[in-house]
Coordinates of C-alpha atoms and ligand atoms in Angstrom, one line a residue:
X1 CA 0.0 -0.4 0.0
X2 CA 1.7 3.1 -0.8
X3 CA 1.9 6.2 1.7
X4 CA -1.6 6.9 2.8
X5 CA -4.8 6.4 4.4
X6 CA -8.0 4.4 2.7
X7 CA -11.0 4.0 2.8
X8 CA -13.5 2.4 0.7
X9 CA -17.4 0.3 0.3
X10 CA -18.4 -0.9 -2.8
X11 CA -21.4 -2.3 -4.0
X12 CA -22.2 -3.5 -7.7
X13 CA -23.7 -1.7 -10.1
X14 CA -26.0 -3.8 -10.9
X15 CA -28.1 -3.5 -7.3
X16 CA -27.4 -3.5 -3.1
X17 CA -25.9 0.0 -1.8
X18 CA -23.3 0.7 1.1
X19 CA -25.9 -1.2 3.8
X20 CA -27.9 -3.8 2.3
X21 CA -30.6 -2.0 4.1
X22 CA -30.7 2.0 3.1
X23 CA -29.4 3.9 -0.1
X24 CA -28.6 7.5 -0.6
X25 CA -30.5 9.4 -2.9
X26 CA -29.7 12.6 -4.9
X27 CA -33.1 14.2 -4.9
X28 CA -32.5 18.1 -5.2
X29 CA -29.3 20.4 -5.7
X30 CA -28.2 24.3 -5.8
X31 CA -25.9 26.9 -6.1
X32 CA -25.9 30.6 -4.4
X33 CA -23.1 32.9 -6.9
X34 CA -21.2 35.9 -6.0
X35 CA -21.9 38.6 -8.6
X36 CA -18.4 39.2 -8.8
X37 CA -17.0 38.1 -11.8
X38 CA -13.4 39.2 -12.5
X39 CA -11.9 38.1 -15.8
X40 CA -8.2 37.0 -16.5
X41 CA -8.6 40.7 -17.7
X42 CA -8.7 42.3 -15.1
X43 CA -6.3 40.5 -13.2
X44 CA -3.7 41.2 -15.9
X45 CA -4.3 44.3 -14.9
X46 CA -3.2 43.7 -11.7
X47 CA -1.0 41.2 -11.1
X48 CA 2.0 40.2 -14.6
X49 CA -0.3 37.4 -15.9
X50 CA -2.6 36.9 -19.9
X51 CA -5.8 36.0 -20.7
X52 CA -3.5 33.8 -22.5
X53 CA -1.4 32.2 -20.2
X54 CA -4.2 31.5 -17.8
X55 CA -6.9 29.9 -20.7
X56 CA -4.6 27.5 -22.6
X57 CA -2.0 26.9 -19.0
X58 CA -5.8 25.9 -16.7
X59 CA -8.8 26.8 -19.3
X60 CA -10.3 29.1 -16.7
X61 CA -11.4 32.2 -18.4
X62 CA -13.2 34.4 -14.6
X63 CA -14.1 34.3 -11.5
X64 CA -16.6 35.0 -9.1
X65 CA -15.3 36.8 -6.2
X66 CA -17.3 37.4 -2.7
X67 CA -18.5 41.5 -1.8
X68 CA -19.4 43.0 1.5
X69 CA -22.8 41.2 1.4
X70 CA -21.6 37.9 0.0
X71 CA -20.1 36.7 3.4
X72 CA -19.7 32.1 3.0
X73 CA -22.6 32.0 5.2
X74 CA -24.5 34.1 3.4
X75 CA -23.7 31.9 0.0
X76 CA -24.2 28.9 1.2
X77 CA -27.6 29.0 3.1
X78 CA -29.0 30.5 -0.5
X79 CA -27.5 27.3 -2.1
X80 CA -29.2 24.7 0.3
X81 CA -32.4 26.8 0.4
X82 CA -32.6 26.1 -3.3
X83 CA -31.6 22.4 -3.4
X84 CA -34.0 22.4 -0.6
X85 CA -36.8 23.6 -1.8
X86 CA -35.4 21.5 -5.9
X87 CA -36.1 18.8 -3.3
X88 CA -39.5 19.8 -2.7
X89 CA -38.9 19.2 1.6
X90 CA -39.7 22.5 4.7
X91 CA -36.9 23.2 6.6
X92 CA -37.8 21.2 9.4
X93 CA -38.0 18.0 7.1
X94 CA -33.7 18.1 7.2
X95 CA -31.9 15.9 9.9
X96 CA -28.1 16.7 9.3
X97 CA -26.7 19.8 7.3
X98 CA -22.8 19.2 6.4
X99 CA -21.3 21.8 4.8
X100 CA -17.5 21.4 3.6
X101 CA -14.8 24.5 3.7
X102 CA -12.4 25.3 3.6
X103 CA -12.6 28.8 4.9
X104 CA -15.5 28.6 7.3
X105 CA -17.1 32.5 8.0
X106 CA -16.3 30.8 12.2
X107 CA -13.7 28.6 12.9
X108 CA -16.0 27.7 15.4
X109 CA -17.5 25.8 12.4
X110 CA -20.9 28.1 10.0
X111 CA -22.8 25.2 9.7
X112 CA -24.9 26.2 12.7
X113 CA -25.4 29.8 10.5
X114 CA -26.9 28.0 7.8
X115 CA -29.1 25.8 10.3
X116 CA -30.3 29.2 12.1
X117 CA -30.8 30.8 8.4
X118 CA -32.9 28.4 6.9
X119 CA -35.2 27.2 10.1
X120 CA -33.6 24.4 9.8
X121 CA -34.2 24.1 13.5
X122 CA -34.1 19.6 14.2
X123 CA -31.4 19.1 12.1
X124 CA -27.4 19.0 13.8
X125 CA -25.0 21.0 12.0
X126 CA -22.0 21.0 11.2
X127 CA -19.0 21.9 9.3
X128 CA -16.3 19.1 7.4
X129 CA -12.6 20.6 6.1
X130 CA -11.2 17.9 3.3
X131 CA -9.7 21.4 0.8
X132 CA -10.9 20.8 -2.6
X133 CA -12.8 16.6 -1.5
X134 CA -14.5 18.4 0.7
X135 CA -17.3 17.6 -1.0
X136 CA -17.7 14.8 -1.7
X137 CA -15.9 13.3 1.6
X138 CA -19.3 15.3 2.3
X139 CA -21.2 13.4 0.9
X140 CA -19.6 10.0 1.6
X141 CA -19.8 11.2 5.2
X142 CA -23.7 12.1 4.9
X143 CA -23.9 8.1 3.4
X144 CA -23.0 7.2 6.3
X145 CA -25.7 8.4 8.9
X146 CA -28.0 7.4 6.6
X147 CA -26.9 4.3 5.7
X148 CA -27.7 3.5 9.6
X149 CA -30.8 4.6 9.7
X150 CA -29.7 7.6 11.7
X151 CA -30.7 10.5 8.9
X152 CA -33.6 10.5 6.8
X153 CA -32.9 13.9 5.0
X154 CA -30.2 15.4 4.8
X155 CA -28.7 18.8 3.0
X156 CA -24.6 18.0 1.9
X157 CA -23.3 22.2 0.9
X158 CA -19.4 23.1 -0.2
X159 CA -18.6 26.3 -0.1
X160 CA -15.1 27.8 -0.4
X161 CA -14.5 31.6 -0.2
X162 CA -10.8 31.5 -0.8
X163 CA -10.4 35.4 -2.5
X164 CA -10.1 35.9 1.6
X165 CA -6.9 33.8 1.5
X166 CA -4.9 34.2 -1.9
X167 CA -1.6 36.4 -2.3
X168 CA -3.5 39.0 -4.5
X169 CA 0.3 40.0 -5.9
X170 CA 1.1 35.7 -6.4
X171 CA 0.0 35.5 -10.5
X172 CA 1.0 31.9 -9.8
X173 CA -1.8 31.1 -7.4
X174 CA -4.6 34.3 -7.6
X175 CA -5.5 33.4 -11.6
X176 CA -6.0 30.3 -9.9
X177 CA -9.8 30.4 -7.1
X178 CA -13.1 31.6 -7.4
X179 CA -15.4 31.8 -5.0
X180 CA -19.0 30.0 -4.9
X181 CA -21.3 27.9 -2.3
X182 CA -23.9 24.5 -4.0
X183 CA -25.0 22.5 -2.0
X184 CA -27.5 19.2 -2.5
X185 CA -30.6 16.9 -1.4
X186 CA -30.2 13.5 0.0
X187 CA -32.7 11.0 1.5
X188 CA -33.0 6.9 2.9
X189 CA -34.3 4.4 0.1
X190 CA -34.3 1.5 -0.6
X191 CA -31.0 -0.2 -1.0
X192 CA -31.6 -1.4 -4.2
X193 CA -32.2 2.5 -5.3
X194 CA -29.3 3.9 -4.0
X195 CA -27.9 7.0 -5.7
X196 CA -24.1 6.6 -3.6
X197 CA -22.9 3.0 -5.6
X198 CA -19.2 3.3 -3.8
X199 CA -17.0 5.3 -2.9
X200 CA -12.9 5.6 -2.2
X201 CA -11.3 8.4 0.1
X202 CA -7.3 8.5 0.9
X203 CA -5.3 11.2 2.4
X204 CA -1.5 11.5 2.3
X205 CA -0.6 13.6 4.8
X206 CA 3.7 13.1 4.3
X207 CA 2.6 15.6 0.6
X208 CA 0.5 18.0 2.7
X209 CA 2.8 20.9 2.3
X210 CA 1.7 21.4 -1.0
X211 CA -0.7 23.0 -1.5
X212 CA -1.2 24.6 2.8
X213 CA -3.3 27.3 4.1
X214 CA -1.1 27.5 6.9
X215 CA -1.4 28.7 10.4
X216 CA 1.4 31.8 10.6
X217 CA 4.1 31.9 13.4
X218 CA 3.4 34.5 16.0
X219 CA 3.2 34.7 19.5
X220 CA 2.4 36.7 22.0
X221 CA 4.0 37.5 25.3
X222 CA 2.6 36.7 28.6
X223 CA 3.4 36.2 31.5
X224 CA 8.0 35.7 31.8
X225 CA 8.3 32.8 30.1
X226 CA 5.3 31.9 28.5
X227 CA 4.2 33.6 25.5
X228 CA 0.7 32.0 23.7
X229 CA -0.1 31.6 19.9
X230 CA -1.1 34.3 18.2
X231 CA -4.4 33.2 15.4
X232 CA -3.8 33.8 11.9
X233 CA -3.3 32.3 8.1
X234 CA -0.5 32.8 5.3
X235 CA -1.9 32.8 2.0
X236 CA -2.7 29.5 0.0
X237 CA 1.1 28.3 -0.4
X238 CA 0.9 25.9 -3.8
X239 CA 3.7 23.9 -5.3
X240 CA 1.6 24.1 -8.9
X241 CA 3.9 21.4 -9.8
X242 CA 3.1 18.5 -8.0
X243 CA 0.0 19.1 -7.1
X244 CA -0.5 18.5 -10.9
X245 CA 1.7 15.5 -11.5
X246 CA -0.4 14.2 -8.2
X247 CA -3.6 15.1 -9.8
X248 CA -2.7 13.1 -13.3
X249 CA -1.4 10.2 -11.3
X250 CA -3.9 9.8 -8.5
X251 CA -7.7 10.7 -10.0
X252 CA -7.5 8.4 -13.0
X253 CA -6.0 5.3 -10.7
X254 CA -8.7 5.7 -7.6
X255 CA -12.0 6.1 -10.5
X256 CA -10.3 2.9 -12.0
X257 CA -10.0 1.4 -8.8
X258 CA -13.4 1.9 -8.2
X259 CA -15.1 1.5 -11.1
X260 CA -13.3 -2.5 -11.3
X261 CA -14.9 -2.8 -7.4
X262 CA -18.3 -1.2 -9.0
X263 CA -18.0 -3.7 -11.3
X264 CA -19.0 -1.2 -13.9
X265 CA -17.3 -0.3 -17.8
X266 CA -16.0 3.8 -18.4
X267 CA -18.5 3.2 -21.8
X268 CA -21.7 2.7 -18.7
X269 CA -21.0 6.7 -17.3
X270 CA -23.0 9.4 -18.6
X271 CA -20.9 11.8 -16.5
X272 CA -17.3 12.7 -14.6
X273 CA -18.3 15.1 -13.3
X274 CA -15.0 16.0 -11.6
X275 CA -13.3 18.4 -9.6
X276 CA -13.0 22.4 -11.9
X277 CA -9.0 22.8 -10.9
X278 CA -7.1 22.3 -14.7
X279 CA -9.4 21.1 -17.9
X280 CA -6.1 19.6 -19.1
X281 CA -6.3 17.7 -16.0
X282 CA -9.7 16.8 -16.9
X283 CA -9.2 16.2 -20.2
X284 CA -5.7 13.4 -18.5
X285 CA -8.4 11.3 -17.3
X286 CA -11.2 11.4 -19.8
X287 CA -8.3 10.1 -22.4
X288 CA -7.6 7.0 -19.5
X289 CA -11.5 6.9 -19.6
X290 CA -12.3 6.8 -23.7
X291 CA -14.3 9.1 -22.5
X292 CA -15.9 11.8 -25.4
X293 CA -15.4 16.0 -24.1
X294 CA -18.7 16.2 -23.8
X295 CA -19.4 13.7 -21.4
X296 CA -16.7 15.4 -19.6
X297 CA -18.7 18.6 -17.1
X298 CA -16.8 21.6 -17.7
X299 CA -17.1 25.2 -16.0
X300 CA -13.7 26.2 -15.4
X301 CA -13.8 28.7 -17.7
X302 CA -16.9 30.8 -16.1
X303 CA -16.3 30.1 -12.0
X304 CA -11.8 28.4 -12.2
X305 CA -11.5 26.6 -9.1
X306 CA -14.0 27.1 -5.6
X307 CA -12.4 24.3 -3.5
X308 CA -15.3 22.7 -2.0
X309 CA -17.8 23.9 -3.8
X310 CA -16.1 22.7 -7.8
X311 CA -18.6 19.5 -7.3
X312 CA -21.9 20.4 -6.4
X313 CA -21.8 23.9 -8.3
X314 CA -20.8 21.6 -12.2
X315 CA -23.7 19.6 -10.9
X316 CA -26.3 22.0 -10.4
X317 CA -25.0 24.0 -13.4
X318 CA -25.6 20.9 -15.8
X319 CA -29.1 19.2 -14.2
X320 CA -30.3 22.7 -14.4
X321 CA -29.8 22.8 -18.2
X322 CA -30.8 19.6 -18.9
X323 CA -27.5 17.7 -19.1
X324 CA -28.0 15.5 -16.6
X325 CA -31.4 13.7 -16.1
X326 CA -32.8 11.3 -13.7
X327 CA -31.4 8.0 -13.6
X328 CA -27.3 9.2 -14.9
X329 CA -24.1 7.5 -13.7
X330 CA -21.6 9.3 -12.7
X331 CA -18.3 9.1 -11.6
X332 CA -17.4 11.6 -9.7
X333 CA -13.1 12.7 -7.6
X334 CA -12.6 14.9 -6.0
X335 CA -8.4 16.2 -4.5
X336 CA -6.2 19.0 -2.7
X337 CA -4.7 19.3 -0.4
X338 CA -4.2 18.0 1.8
X339 CA -3.3 16.1 0.2
X340 CA -6.4 14.3 0.2
X341 CA -8.5 12.8 -2.8
X342 CA -11.5 10.2 -3.5
X343 CA -14.0 8.9 -5.6
X344 CA -17.3 8.4 -6.2
X345 CA -19.6 6.5 -8.5
X346 CA -23.8 8.1 -8.1
X347 CA -26.7 8.4 -9.9
X348 CA -28.2 11.3 -10.0
X349 CA -32.3 11.0 -9.0
X350 CA -33.2 13.9 -8.6
X351 CA -37.7 15.1 -6.8
X352 CA -39.2 12.3 -5.9
X353 CA -42.2 14.1 -6.4
Ligands
UT7_401 O1 -7.3 22.3 -6.4 C1 -6.4 21.6 -6.5 C2 -5.9 20.8 -6.8 N1 -4.9 22.2 -7.8 C3 -4.3 21.7 -8.9 O2 -5.5 20.6 -9.0 C4 -4.0 22.6 -9.5 C5 -2.4 22.2 -10.4 N2 -1.6 23.0 -10.5 C6 -1.7 23.7 -12.1 O3 -2.6 23.4 -12.3 C7 -0.3 24.4 -12.3 O4 0.6 23.7 -11.8 C8 -0.6 25.7 -12.6 C9 -2.1 26.3 -13.4 C10 -1.0 26.2 -11.3 C11 0.6 26.6 -13.4 O5 0.6 26.3 -14.6 P1 2.4 24.5 -15.0 O6 2.0 24.1 -16.6 O7 2.3 23.8 -14.0 O8 3.0 26.8 -14.9 P2 4.4 25.6 -14.2 O9 4.1 26.4 -12.8 O10 5.3 25.6 -14.2 O11 4.6 27.8 -14.7 C12 5.4 27.6 -16.4 C13 5.6 29.3 -16.2 C14 7.1 29.7 -14.9 O12 7.7 30.9 -15.8 P3 8.6 30.7 -15.9 O13 10.0 30.3 -14.5 O14 8.9 29.3 -17.0 O15 9.8 31.4 -16.4 C15 5.7 31.0 -14.1 O16 6.5 32.0 -13.3 O17 4.4 29.8 -16.3 C16 4.8 31.2 -14.9 N3 3.7 31.7 -15.0 C17 3.6 32.5 -15.2 N4 2.5 33.1 -16.0 C18 2.1 34.2 -16.1 C19 2.9 30.4 -13.4 N5 2.1 31.9 -13.0 C20 1.7 32.7 -14.3 C21 0.3 33.1 -14.6 N6 0.6 34.3 -15.5 N7 -0.8 33.1 -13.6

């Protein structure tokens, strides 16, 4: 086993789901984006870069930047409410709210603020941090609560506001990231109807230095010989080439493993739904599975890398414009800081009304 810790559960696509009794149906989605868009040309007025460089190296054309009245709580609550409405639920129906984020409004937890904003008084709400793998890890986590029978309905949110943590003078990182929020509503269903058909999760902390948003070193002197660390984080640092190599090596591998263990052929997939970090990564993964480019979902051109939000944001867009339809099979993979990566085989159910 290579370095890192692995966790996986799989079930054949033909029938049984992650637990003998209960499955997880994906029944609603929603997203909320900041209103301000920053184009590549806009950025080239701030750092030495160009639309041509950014597009050709990443596929990104623009990204959204949250305004003063668009906090993570505001955007994530809007996305969650839309998912709730799409699913046809009342706020009181929700048992669990999981917020995947690396940029919370409050380090003690932002999910409870979303619970309050929604009026989901019966829901337990907490944050989960796994960077760009966060949404997939949260969805899989919600799946365990549902499979155990502890939770019937959950909102899984991916939201990030990395604009507050990038160094806007560092052209190697500031061109990549954007802000956004999206959510998926999931509910218990009979095992044979499950929309979570198998998953893989991996972590390798020995490579954490490749991509960090790390605590700063400063200390506050208190008394003679006693000091306390000052809170604060340094801007995002990334070794882009190392993260790129990691992604094009590990993502195809974990997806191949997932497909093998779920007895699924790449040709059976309707869509590849990958974390949106770089179009070249999407293309490399698609090529490995001989997936036609039109089967690979991409919205990098409009939003860049919104970290934990990319996968539900892409799903929401494709559901709303009719590309992803009830019954469609999607292979999804998230990857990023940690290092962390994961994959899940999903079937979109759509609202059950
Ligand atoms: O969500 C987490 C996962 N993150 C990722 O998956 C990111 C993975 N990494 C990547 O996507 C790519 O490595 C980047 C897009 C970040 C960089 O692309 P690259 O092809 O690896 O470029 P590079 O870092 O090798 O840089 C090539 C050149 C350098 O100039 P020199 O040293 O060759 O003269 C950079 O200084 O491009 C320069 N450069 C830029 N030039 C114009 C770096 N950033 C920029 C920029 N504009 N924004």
